[in-house]
Tab-separated table of N, CA and C in Angstrom:
chain	number	residue	atom	x	y	z
A	16	MET	N	99.835	72.241	91.843
A	16	MET	CA	100.324	72.417	93.021
A	16	MET	C	101.059	73.986	93.095
A	17	THR	N	102.375	74.056	92.060
A	17	THR	CA	102.754	75.058	91.859
A	17	THR	C	102.014	76.235	91.453
A	18	LYS	N	101.036	76.204	90.643
A	18	LYS	CA	100.009	77.434	90.419
A	18	LYS	C	99.692	78.006	91.715
A	19	LEU	N	99.196	77.016	92.718
A	19	LEU	CA	98.426	77.355	93.731
A	19	LEU	C	99.344	77.914	94.969
A	20	LEU	N	100.863	77.409	94.650
A	20	LEU	CA	101.910	78.036	95.644
A	20	LEU	C	102.187	79.515	95.348
A	21	LEU	N	102.643	79.664	93.882
A	21	LEU	CA	102.619	80.995	93.340
A	21	LEU	C	101.881	81.886	93.543
A	22	SER	N	100.372	81.662	93.247
A	22	SER	CA	99.367	82.415	93.615
A	22	SER	C	99.431	82.981	94.888
A	23	ILE	N	99.677	82.057	95.824
A	23	ILE	CA	99.517	82.477	97.103
A	23	ILE	C	101.086	83.374	97.668
A	24	HIS	N	101.845	83.107	96.995
A	24	HIS	CA	102.867	83.845	97.162
A	24	HIS	C	103.069	85.336	96.819
A	25	VAL	N	102.439	85.423	95.327
A	25	VAL	CA	101.895	86.792	95.044
A	25	VAL	C	100.927	87.452	95.410
A	26	LEU	N	100.024	86.975	96.036
A	26	LEU	CA	98.994	87.536	96.519
A	26	LEU	C	99.457	88.125	98.080
A	27	ALA	N	100.074	87.090	98.777
A	27	ALA	CA	100.778	87.391	100.058
A	27	ALA	C	101.774	88.651	99.891
A	28	SER	N	102.486	88.831	98.933
A	28	SER	CA	103.414	89.571	98.460
A	28	SER	C	102.789	91.131	98.593
A	29	ILE	N	101.759	90.948	97.577
A	29	ILE	CA	100.862	92.565	97.320
A	29	ILE	C	100.305	93.147	98.640
A	30	LEU	N	99.538	91.889	99.385
A	30	LEU	CA	98.276	92.340	100.254
A	30	LEU	C	99.226	92.506	101.678
A	31	VAL	N	100.423	91.861	101.815
A	31	VAL	CA	101.210	92.115	103.177
A	31	VAL	C	102.285	93.084	102.911
A	32	VAL	N	102.894	93.040	101.914
A	32	VAL	CA	104.440	93.694	101.889
A	32	VAL	C	104.081	95.598	101.389
A	33	GLY	N	102.696	95.245	100.760
A	33	GLY	CA	102.347	96.841	100.098
A	33	GLY	C	101.874	97.528	101.199
A	34	PRO	N	101.091	97.019	102.236
A	34	PRO	CA	100.593	97.945	103.258
A	34	PRO	C	101.678	98.275	104.481
A	35	ILE	N	102.785	97.547	104.442
A	35	ILE	CA	103.766	97.763	105.218
A	35	ILE	C	104.620	99.042	104.537
A	36	ALA	N	104.982	98.783	103.080
A	36	ALA	CA	105.997	99.735	102.416
A	36	ALA	C	104.991	100.987	102.852
A	37	VAL	N	103.497	101.266	102.641
A	37	VAL	CA	102.814	102.423	102.665
A	37	VAL	C	102.974	102.605	104.321
A	38	ALA	N	102.448	102.157	104.724
A	38	ALA	CA	102.443	102.395	106.069
A	38	ALA	C	103.792	102.841	106.849
A	39	ALA	N	104.958	102.374	106.514
A	39	ALA	CA	105.957	102.763	107.045
A	39	ALA	C	106.548	103.978	106.209
A	40	SER	N	106.320	104.350	105.452
A	40	SER	CA	106.322	105.381	104.415
A	40	SER	C	105.515	106.678	104.916
A	41	MET	N	104.724	106.276	105.344
A	41	MET	CA	103.583	107.737	105.858
A	41	MET	C	104.137	107.652	107.217
A	42	PHE	N	104.757	106.963	108.155
A	42	PHE	CA	104.909	107.333	109.373
A	42	PHE	C	105.967	108.153	109.657
A	43	PRO	N	107.098	108.461	108.767
A	43	PRO	CA	107.643	109.712	109.395
A	43	PRO	C	106.991	111.254	109.163
A	44	ARG	N	105.986	111.132	108.454
A	44	ARG	CA	105.279	112.506	108.384
A	44	ARG	C	104.492	112.679	109.472
A	45	TYR	N	104.012	111.949	110.008
A	45	TYR	CA	103.103	112.077	110.956
A	45	TYR	C	103.613	112.311	112.324
A	46	ALA	N	105.007	111.404	112.387
A	46	ALA	CA	105.605	111.779	113.524
A	46	ALA	C	106.160	113.092	113.806
A	47	ARG	N	106.817	113.311	112.719
A	47	ARG	CA	106.953	114.995	112.632
A	47	ARG	C	105.980	115.965	113.256
A	48	GLN	N	105.009	115.919	112.953
A	48	GLN	CA	103.874	116.666	112.998
A	48	GLN	C	103.496	116.403	114.851
A	49	THR	N	103.204	118.114	115.561
A	49	THR	CA	102.848	118.249	116.900
A	49	THR	C	101.337	117.435	117.078
A	50	PRO	N	101.136	116.834	118.154
A	50	PRO	CA	100.053	116.296	118.038
A	50	PRO	C	98.709	117.265	118.170
A	51	GLY	N	98.899	118.779	118.611
A	51	GLY	CA	98.245	119.529	118.242
A	51	GLY	C	97.761	120.274	116.649
A	52	GLU	N	98.711	120.036	115.941
A	52	GLU	CA	98.680	120.638	115.084
A	52	GLU	C	97.449	120.141	113.718
A	53	ASP	N	97.190	118.755	113.909
A	53	ASP	CA	95.842	118.044	113.287
A	53	ASP	C	94.964	117.240	114.216
A	54	GLY	N	95.422	117.202	115.389
A	54	GLY	CA	94.445	116.485	116.248
A	54	GLY	C	94.434	115.046	116.229
A	55	HIS	N	95.317	114.177	114.963
A	55	HIS	CA	95.331	113.344	114.634
A	55	HIS	C	96.516	112.370	114.435
A	56	SER	N	97.515	113.170	114.379
A	56	SER	CA	99.035	112.631	114.598
A	56	SER	C	99.734	111.783	115.178
A	57	ALA	N	99.158	111.754	116.715
A	57	ALA	CA	99.411	110.778	117.716
A	57	ALA	C	98.685	109.337	117.424
A	58	GLY	N	97.324	109.470	116.970
A	58	GLY	CA	96.727	108.170	116.624
A	58	GLY	C	97.372	107.700	115.589
A	59	ALA	N	97.583	108.632	114.475
A	59	ALA	CA	97.874	108.043	113.153
A	59	ALA	C	99.503	107.220	113.317
A	60	THR	N	100.137	107.975	113.964
A	60	THR	CA	101.492	107.046	113.932
A	60	THR	C	101.235	105.420	114.918
A	61	VAL	N	100.287	105.590	115.921
A	61	VAL	CA	100.203	104.443	116.813
A	61	VAL	C	99.487	103.594	115.481
A	62	LEU	N	98.658	103.730	114.863
A	62	LEU	CA	98.033	103.300	113.485
A	62	LEU	C	98.803	102.489	112.758
A	63	LEU	N	99.620	103.512	112.195
A	63	LEU	CA	100.841	103.466	111.293
A	63	LEU	C	101.689	102.173	111.812
A	64	HIS	N	102.152	102.308	112.846
A	64	HIS	CA	103.121	101.314	113.468
A	64	HIS	C	102.266	99.978	113.764
A	65	ARG	N	101.212	100.038	114.200
A	65	ARG	CA	100.451	98.752	114.217
A	65	ARG	C	100.093	97.705	112.677
A	66	ILE	N	99.971	98.675	111.938
A	66	ILE	CA	99.805	98.086	110.496
A	66	ILE	C	101.156	97.309	110.288
A	67	CYS	N	102.167	98.286	110.215
A	67	CYS	CA	103.682	97.632	110.449
A	67	CYS	C	103.950	96.368	110.897
A	68	SER	N	103.684	96.893	112.158
A	68	SER	CA	104.312	95.265	112.973
A	68	SER	C	103.300	94.211	113.223
A	69	GLY	N	101.832	94.473	112.916
A	69	GLY	CA	100.918	93.482	112.604
A	69	GLY	C	101.353	92.267	110.990
A	70	TYR	N	101.186	93.255	110.008
A	70	TYR	CA	101.604	92.765	108.789
A	70	TYR	C	102.986	92.096	108.664
A	71	ALA	N	103.748	92.641	109.726
A	71	ALA	CA	105.199	92.312	109.617
A	71	ALA	C	105.343	90.613	109.975
A	72	ILE	N	104.493	90.440	110.826
A	72	ILE	CA	104.146	89.115	111.428
A	72	ILE	C	103.667	88.144	110.395
A	73	VAL	N	102.563	88.566	109.630
A	73	VAL	CA	102.052	87.737	108.663
A	73	VAL	C	102.793	88.028	107.611
A	74	GLY	N	103.777	88.632	107.121
A	74	GLY	CA	104.792	88.715	106.317
A	74	GLY	C	105.561	87.448	105.951
A	75	VAL	N	105.557	86.584	107.301
A	75	VAL	CA	106.675	85.412	107.137
A	75	VAL	C	105.863	84.672	106.228
A	76	ALA	N	104.465	84.989	105.678
A	76	ALA	CA	104.371	83.705	104.734
A	76	ALA	C	105.026	84.113	103.069
A	77	VAL	N	105.357	85.417	102.908
A	77	VAL	CA	105.743	85.490	101.669
A	77	VAL	C	107.186	84.769	101.222
A	78	PRO	N	107.963	84.868	101.844
A	78	PRO	CA	108.943	83.781	101.659
A	78	PRO	C	109.105	82.508	101.947
A	79	VAL	N	107.830	82.090	102.899
A	79	VAL	CA	107.790	80.825	102.702
A	79	VAL	C	106.755	79.991	101.747
A	80	PHE	N	106.064	80.821	101.207
A	80	PHE	CA	105.197	80.535	100.025
A	80	PHE	C	106.598	80.583	98.637
A	81	GLY	N	107.129	81.294	98.890
A	81	GLY	CA	108.064	81.676	97.818
A	81	GLY	C	109.361	80.601	98.016
A	82	ILE	N	109.776	80.306	99.013
A	82	ILE	CA	110.716	79.182	98.898
A	82	ILE	C	109.809	77.630	98.489
A	83	ALA	N	108.676	77.703	99.348
A	83	ALA	CA	108.106	76.324	98.389
A	83	ALA	C	107.485	76.400	97.096
A	84	THR	N	107.278	77.529	96.443
A	84	THR	CA	107.124	77.675	94.980
A	84	THR	C	108.426	77.103	94.480
A	85	GLY	N	109.604	77.738	94.743
A	85	GLY	CA	110.770	77.494	94.200
A	85	GLY	C	111.267	76.376	94.263
A	86	ALA	N	110.973	75.538	95.461
A	86	ALA	CA	111.264	74.201	95.606
A	86	ALA	C	110.334	73.631	94.440
A	87	GLN	N	109.288	73.631	94.279
A	87	GLN	CA	108.310	73.293	93.176
A	87	GLN	C	108.534	73.445	91.847
A	88	LEU	N	109.483	74.515	91.804
A	88	LEU	CA	109.879	74.728	90.116
A	88	LEU	C	111.432	74.388	90.178
A	89	GLY	N	112.049	73.781	90.889
A	89	GLY	CA	113.103	72.999	90.748
A	89	GLY	C	114.387	74.478	90.869
A	90	VAL	N	114.128	75.607	91.274
A	90	VAL	CA	114.966	76.679	90.808
A	90	VAL	C	115.633	77.465	92.134
A	91	LEU	N	115.485	76.527	93.219
A	91	LEU	CA	116.173	77.081	94.628
A	91	LEU	C	117.684	77.216	94.722
A	92	THR	N	118.298	76.906	93.944
A	92	THR	CA	119.683	77.078	93.551
A	92	THR	C	120.072	78.254	92.387
A	93	ASP	N	119.165	78.659	91.963
A	93	ASP	CA	119.609	79.808	90.709
A	93	ASP	C	119.839	81.203	91.533
A	94	ALA	N	120.592	81.928	90.804
A	94	ALA	CA	121.119	83.185	91.278
A	94	ALA	C	120.287	84.136	91.791
A	95	TRP	N	119.410	83.986	90.566
A	95	TRP	CA	118.242	85.217	90.843
A	95	TRP	C	117.201	84.897	91.959
A	96	LEU	N	116.958	83.790	92.520
A	96	LEU	CA	116.084	83.272	93.458
A	96	LEU	C	117.037	83.354	94.684
A	97	LEU	N	118.444	83.135	94.627
A	97	LEU	CA	119.303	82.993	95.827
A	97	LEU	C	119.405	84.846	96.300
A	98	THR	N	119.621	85.654	95.212
A	98	THR	CA	119.696	86.863	95.616
A	98	THR	C	118.769	87.627	96.043
A	99	SER	N	117.411	87.308	95.464
A	99	SER	CA	116.175	87.475	95.811
A	99	SER	C	115.767	87.061	97.477
A	100	ILE	N	116.310	86.068	97.899
A	100	ILE	CA	116.441	85.471	99.504
A	100	ILE	C	117.020	86.317	100.227
A	101	VAL	N	118.385	86.479	100.000
A	101	VAL	CA	119.145	87.580	100.511
A	101	VAL	C	118.663	88.869	100.683
A	102	LEU	N	118.219	89.679	99.452
A	102	LEU	CA	117.347	90.778	99.860
A	102	LEU	C	116.531	91.187	100.625
A	103	THR	N	115.755	89.775	100.517
A	103	THR	CA	114.096	90.133	101.386
A	103	THR	C	115.080	89.541	102.835
A	104	THR	N	115.724	89.190	103.136
A	104	THR	CA	116.420	88.863	104.561
A	104	THR	C	117.037	90.072	104.943
A	105	ILE	N	117.692	90.868	104.142
A	105	ILE	CA	118.065	92.033	104.577
A	105	ILE	C	117.084	93.035	105.003
A	106	ALA	N	115.856	92.840	103.822
A	106	ALA	CA	114.888	94.013	104.149
A	106	ALA	C	114.135	93.451	105.202
A	107	ALA	N	113.825	92.134	105.728
A	107	ALA	CA	112.882	92.018	106.760
A	107	ALA	C	114.222	92.278	108.179
A	108	ALA	N	115.498	92.242	108.221
A	108	ALA	CA	116.245	92.794	109.176
A	108	ALA	C	115.782	94.594	109.492
A	109	ILE	N	115.797	94.822	108.312
A	109	ILE	CA	115.904	96.406	108.600
A	109	ILE	C	114.492	96.811	109.280
A	110	LEU	N	113.435	96.269	108.676
A	110	LEU	CA	112.251	96.472	109.348
A	110	LEU	C	112.049	95.843	110.758
A	111	ALA	N	112.725	94.822	111.293
A	111	ALA	CA	112.330	94.064	112.407
A	111	ALA	C	113.689	94.751	113.539
A	112	LEU	N	114.911	95.149	113.189
A	112	LEU	CA	115.766	95.646	113.652
A	112	LEU	C	116.070	97.384	113.882
A	113	ALA	N	115.121	97.933	112.958
A	113	ALA	CA	115.225	98.976	112.526
A	113	ALA	C	114.104	100.149	112.816
A	114	ILE	N	113.102	99.847	111.508
A	114	ILE	CA	111.927	100.695	111.466
A	114	ILE	C	111.225	100.311	112.478
A	115	LEU	N	111.045	99.194	112.836
A	115	LEU	CA	109.911	98.978	113.942
A	115	LEU	C	110.140	99.695	115.387
A	116	PRO	N	111.492	99.169	115.634
A	116	PRO	CA	111.793	99.858	116.860
A	116	PRO	C	111.945	101.458	117.009
A	117	GLY	N	112.374	102.060	115.784
A	117	GLY	CA	112.305	103.349	115.798
A	117	GLY	C	111.016	104.253	115.865
A	118	GLN	N	110.233	103.248	115.076
A	118	GLN	CA	108.718	103.862	115.399
A	118	GLN	C	108.367	103.852	116.614
A	119	GLU	N	108.370	102.654	117.461
A	119	GLU	CA	108.333	102.684	119.147
A	119	GLU	C	108.824	103.442	119.431
A	120	SER	N	109.892	103.883	119.390
A	120	SER	CA	110.538	104.915	120.093
A	120	SER	C	110.242	106.388	119.734
A	121	MET	N	109.932	106.878	118.658
A	121	MET	CA	109.190	108.032	118.555
A	121	MET	C	107.896	107.905	118.894
A	122	ILE	N	107.121	107.070	119.209
A	122	ILE	CA	105.645	106.875	119.593
A	122	ILE	C	105.839	107.257	121.156
A	123	GLU	N	106.721	106.351	121.755
A	123	GLU	CA	106.978	106.377	123.417
A	123	GLU	C	107.244	107.778	123.613
A	124	SER	N	108.385	108.341	122.916
A	124	SER	CA	108.998	110.274	123.305
A	124	SER	C	107.892	111.008	123.005
A	125	ALA	N	107.040	110.572	122.304
A	125	ALA	CA	106.027	111.831	122.089
A	125	ALA	C	105.121	111.620	123.079
A	126	SER	N	104.752	110.221	123.659
A	126	SER	CA	104.040	110.013	124.370
A	126	SER	C	104.118	110.490	125.757
A	127	ALA	N	105.497	110.293	126.062
A	127	ALA	CA	106.180	110.902	127.677
A	127	ALA	C	105.903	112.462	127.144
A	128	ALA	N	106.257	112.954	126.191
A	128	ALA	CA	106.215	114.606	125.943
A	128	ALA	C	104.850	114.959	126.378
A	129	ALA	N	104.087	114.451	125.742
A	129	ALA	CA	102.672	115.033	125.968
A	129	ALA	C	102.153	114.447	127.528
A	130	ALA	N	102.677	113.784	128.030
A	130	ALA	CA	102.673	113.181	129.529
A	130	ALA	C	102.653	114.027	130.430
A	131	ASP	N	104.121	114.538	130.259
A	131	ASP	CA	104.603	115.822	131.427
A	131	ASP	C	103.977	117.359	130.602
A	132	GLY	N	103.555	117.281	129.557
A	132	GLY	CA	103.344	118.550	129.366
A	132	GLY	C	104.516	119.834	128.596
A	133	THR	N	105.457	118.501	128.281
A	133	THR	CA	106.643	119.537	127.359
A	133	THR	C	106.423	119.599	125.703
A	134	GLY	N	105.124	118.989	125.442
A	134	GLY	CA	104.799	118.955	123.915
A	134	GLY	C	105.225	117.759	123.542
A	135	THR	N	106.307	117.879	122.234
A	135	THR	CA	106.798	116.659	121.593
A	135	THR	C	108.210	116.659	122.261
A	136	GLY	N	108.857	117.714	122.682
A	136	GLY	CA	110.099	117.166	123.278
A	136	GLY	C	111.047	117.948	122.493
A	137	ASP	N	112.155	117.560	122.269
A	137	ASP	CA	113.069	118.425	121.108
A	137	ASP	C	112.745	118.000	119.659
A	138	GLY	N	111.946	119.185	119.077
A	138	GLY	CA	111.834	119.029	117.739
A	138	GLY	C	113.223	118.558	117.035
A	139	ALA	N	114.229	118.956	117.209
A	139	ALA	CA	115.503	118.594	116.586
A	139	ALA	C	115.577	117.032	116.509
A	140	ASP	N	115.515	116.483	117.471
A	140	ASP	CA	115.749	115.269	117.523
A	140	ASP	C	114.488	114.072	116.943
A	141	THR	N	113.381	114.528	116.926
A	141	THR	CA	112.234	114.196	116.432
A	141	THR	C	112.387	114.016	114.683
A	142	LYS	N	112.800	115.442	114.276
A	142	LYS	CA	113.067	115.580	112.932
A	142	LYS	C	114.152	114.602	112.214
A	143	ARG	N	115.133	114.590	113.337
A	143	ARG	CA	116.235	113.750	112.900
A	143	ARG	C	115.687	111.810	112.617
A	144	ALA	N	114.870	111.778	114.149
A	144	ALA	CA	114.820	110.507	113.987
A	144	ALA	C	113.818	110.069	113.038
A	145	ALA	N	112.663	110.795	112.489
A	145	ALA	CA	111.723	110.980	111.265
A	145	ALA	C	112.899	110.752	110.223
A	146	ALA	N	113.719	111.443	110.024
A	146	ALA	CA	114.400	111.567	108.523
A	146	ALA	C	115.383	110.217	108.330
A	147	ARG	N	115.601	109.738	109.906
A	147	ARG	CA	116.469	108.248	109.534
A	147	ARG	C	115.489	107.498	109.331
A	148	LEU	N	114.362	107.432	109.965
A	148	LEU	CA	113.121	106.320	109.768
A	148	LEU	C	112.679	106.218	108.219
A	149	ALA	N	112.557	107.873	107.482
A	149	ALA	CA	112.220	107.723	106.340
A	149	ALA	C	113.214	107.161	105.420
A	150	GLY	N	114.378	107.072	105.747
A	150	GLY	CA	115.812	106.778	104.810
A	150	GLY	C	115.509	105.016	105.008
A	151	LEU	N	115.285	104.893	106.236
A	151	LEU	CA	115.453	103.243	106.121
A	151	LEU	C	114.291	102.847	105.476
A	152	THR	N	113.115	103.229	105.400
A	152	THR	CA	112.077	102.548	104.940
A	152	THR	C	112.353	102.997	103.424
A	153	GLY	N	112.786	104.016	102.914
A	153	GLY	CA	113.268	104.036	101.295
A	153	GLY	C	114.324	102.781	100.852
A	154	VAL	N	114.869	102.494	101.835
A	154	VAL	CA	115.680	101.194	101.634
A	154	VAL	C	115.035	99.827	101.831
A	155	PHE	N	114.392	100.116	102.486
A	155	PHE	CA	113.547	98.576	102.410
A	155	PHE	C	112.458	98.568	101.334
A	156	ASN	N	112.052	99.722	101.076
A	156	ASN	CA	111.137	99.804	99.770
A	156	ASN	C	112.046	99.404	98.718
A	157	LEU	N	113.131	100.255	98.575
A	157	LEU	CA	114.057	99.832	97.295
A	157	LEU	C	114.286	98.272	97.006
A	158	LEU	N	114.704	97.545	98.343
A	158	LEU	CA	114.977	96.175	98.239
A	158	LEU	C	113.934	95.407	97.813
A	159	TRP	N	112.544	95.664	98.043
A	159	TRP	CA	111.633	95.065	98.081
A	159	TRP	C	111.403	95.280	96.301
A	160	ALA	N	111.427	96.387	96.119
A	160	ALA	CA	111.224	96.627	94.452
A	160	ALA	C	112.115	96.101	93.756
A	161	VAL	N	113.318	95.600	94.046
A	161	VAL	CA	114.589	94.808	93.228
A	161	VAL	C	114.126	93.372	92.997
A	162	VAL	N	113.536	93.268	94.610
A	162	VAL	CA	113.133	91.228	94.377
A	162	VAL	C	111.997	91.794	93.456
A	163	VAL	N	110.637	92.406	93.622
A	163	VAL	CA	109.891	92.230	92.467
A	163	VAL	C	110.316	91.846	90.891
A	164	VAL	N	111.395	92.860	90.663
A	164	VAL	CA	111.870	92.915	89.302
A	164	VAL	C	113.078	91.517	89.260
A	165	LEU	N	113.712	91.147	90.156
A	165	LEU	CA	114.074	89.749	89.985
A	165	LEU	C	113.173	89.096	89.925
A	166	MET	N	112.041	88.592	90.560
A	166	MET	CA	111.299	87.447	90.430
A	166	MET	C	110.172	87.781	89.263
A	167	ILE	N	110.432	88.809	88.203
A	167	ILE	CA	109.567	89.071	86.978
A	167	ILE	C	110.873	88.714	85.922
A	168	VAL	N	111.667	89.206	86.181
A	168	VAL	CA	112.657	89.015	84.949
A	168	VAL	C	113.824	87.771	85.216
A	169	ARG	N	113.753	87.471	86.363
A	169	ARG	CA	114.751	86.080	86.751
A	169	ARG	C	115.896	85.894	85.508
A	170	PRO	N	116.858	86.768	85.845
A	170	PRO	CA	118.270	86.727	84.743
A	170	PRO	C	118.782	85.537	84.980
A	171	GLY	N	118.751	84.623	83.815
A	171	GLY	CA	119.732	83.456	83.483
A	171	GLY	C	118.953	82.375	83.559
A	172	SER	N	117.739	82.695	84.038
A	172	SER	CA	116.422	81.484	84.295
A	172	SER	C	116.154	81.075	82.364
A	173	THR	N	115.740	80.059	82.310
A	173	THR	CA	115.255	79.575	80.890
A	173	THR	C	114.021	79.906	80.949
A	174	THR	N	113.175	80.090	81.846
A	174	THR	CA	111.827	80.682	82.105
A	174	THR	C	111.487	81.875	82.187
A	175	GLY	N	112.430	82.767	82.203
A	175	GLY	CA	112.674	84.462	82.315
A	175	GLY	C	112.552	84.847	81.030
A	176	ALA	N	111.837	86.154	81.056
A	176	ALA	CA	111.451	86.909	80.052
A	176	ALA	C	112.449	87.612	78.989
C-alpha cells in the first residue's frame, strides 16, 4: 500500500504542481502585452489562469497522498516532513491568496479597459502588477523546489540518501 500511495503522491506532484508552476510563470509575460500586440495575449492570460485555478483544486491531492504516505512510513513527526508540510502550506497560501487573485485582477482590469476602449489602462500599473505576480510565482516555485529536495534527501532520516 505504501508504494501505491507514494506513486500517486509523486505522480500528482509532477502532473499537478508542474502545470501550475509553468502556467503561473508564463502569466505575467502575457499579462504585460497589449491585446493587439499579438492577438492572443488576452486569451492566453485567461487560459493560464484557468490552468492555475483548476489544477490548484486538484492539487489538494498532493499533500493528502503525501500525508497518507508519511503515515504509512511512520515518518509524520520527522523534521524533514514537518518542514515540507509547512513549506507546502505557505506555497498553497501564496497561490490561493496572492497569485490567483492577482491574475484575476489583471484579467478584469484588461477586460474593463478593452471594453471601454482605453486599451490596457495604465501601463505602469500593469507592469507593476505583472512584476509582483512574477515575484510571487518565483517564491511559489522556489518553495516547491525546496520541498522536492527535502523529499529526496530527507535529512536526518535513516532511509535518506
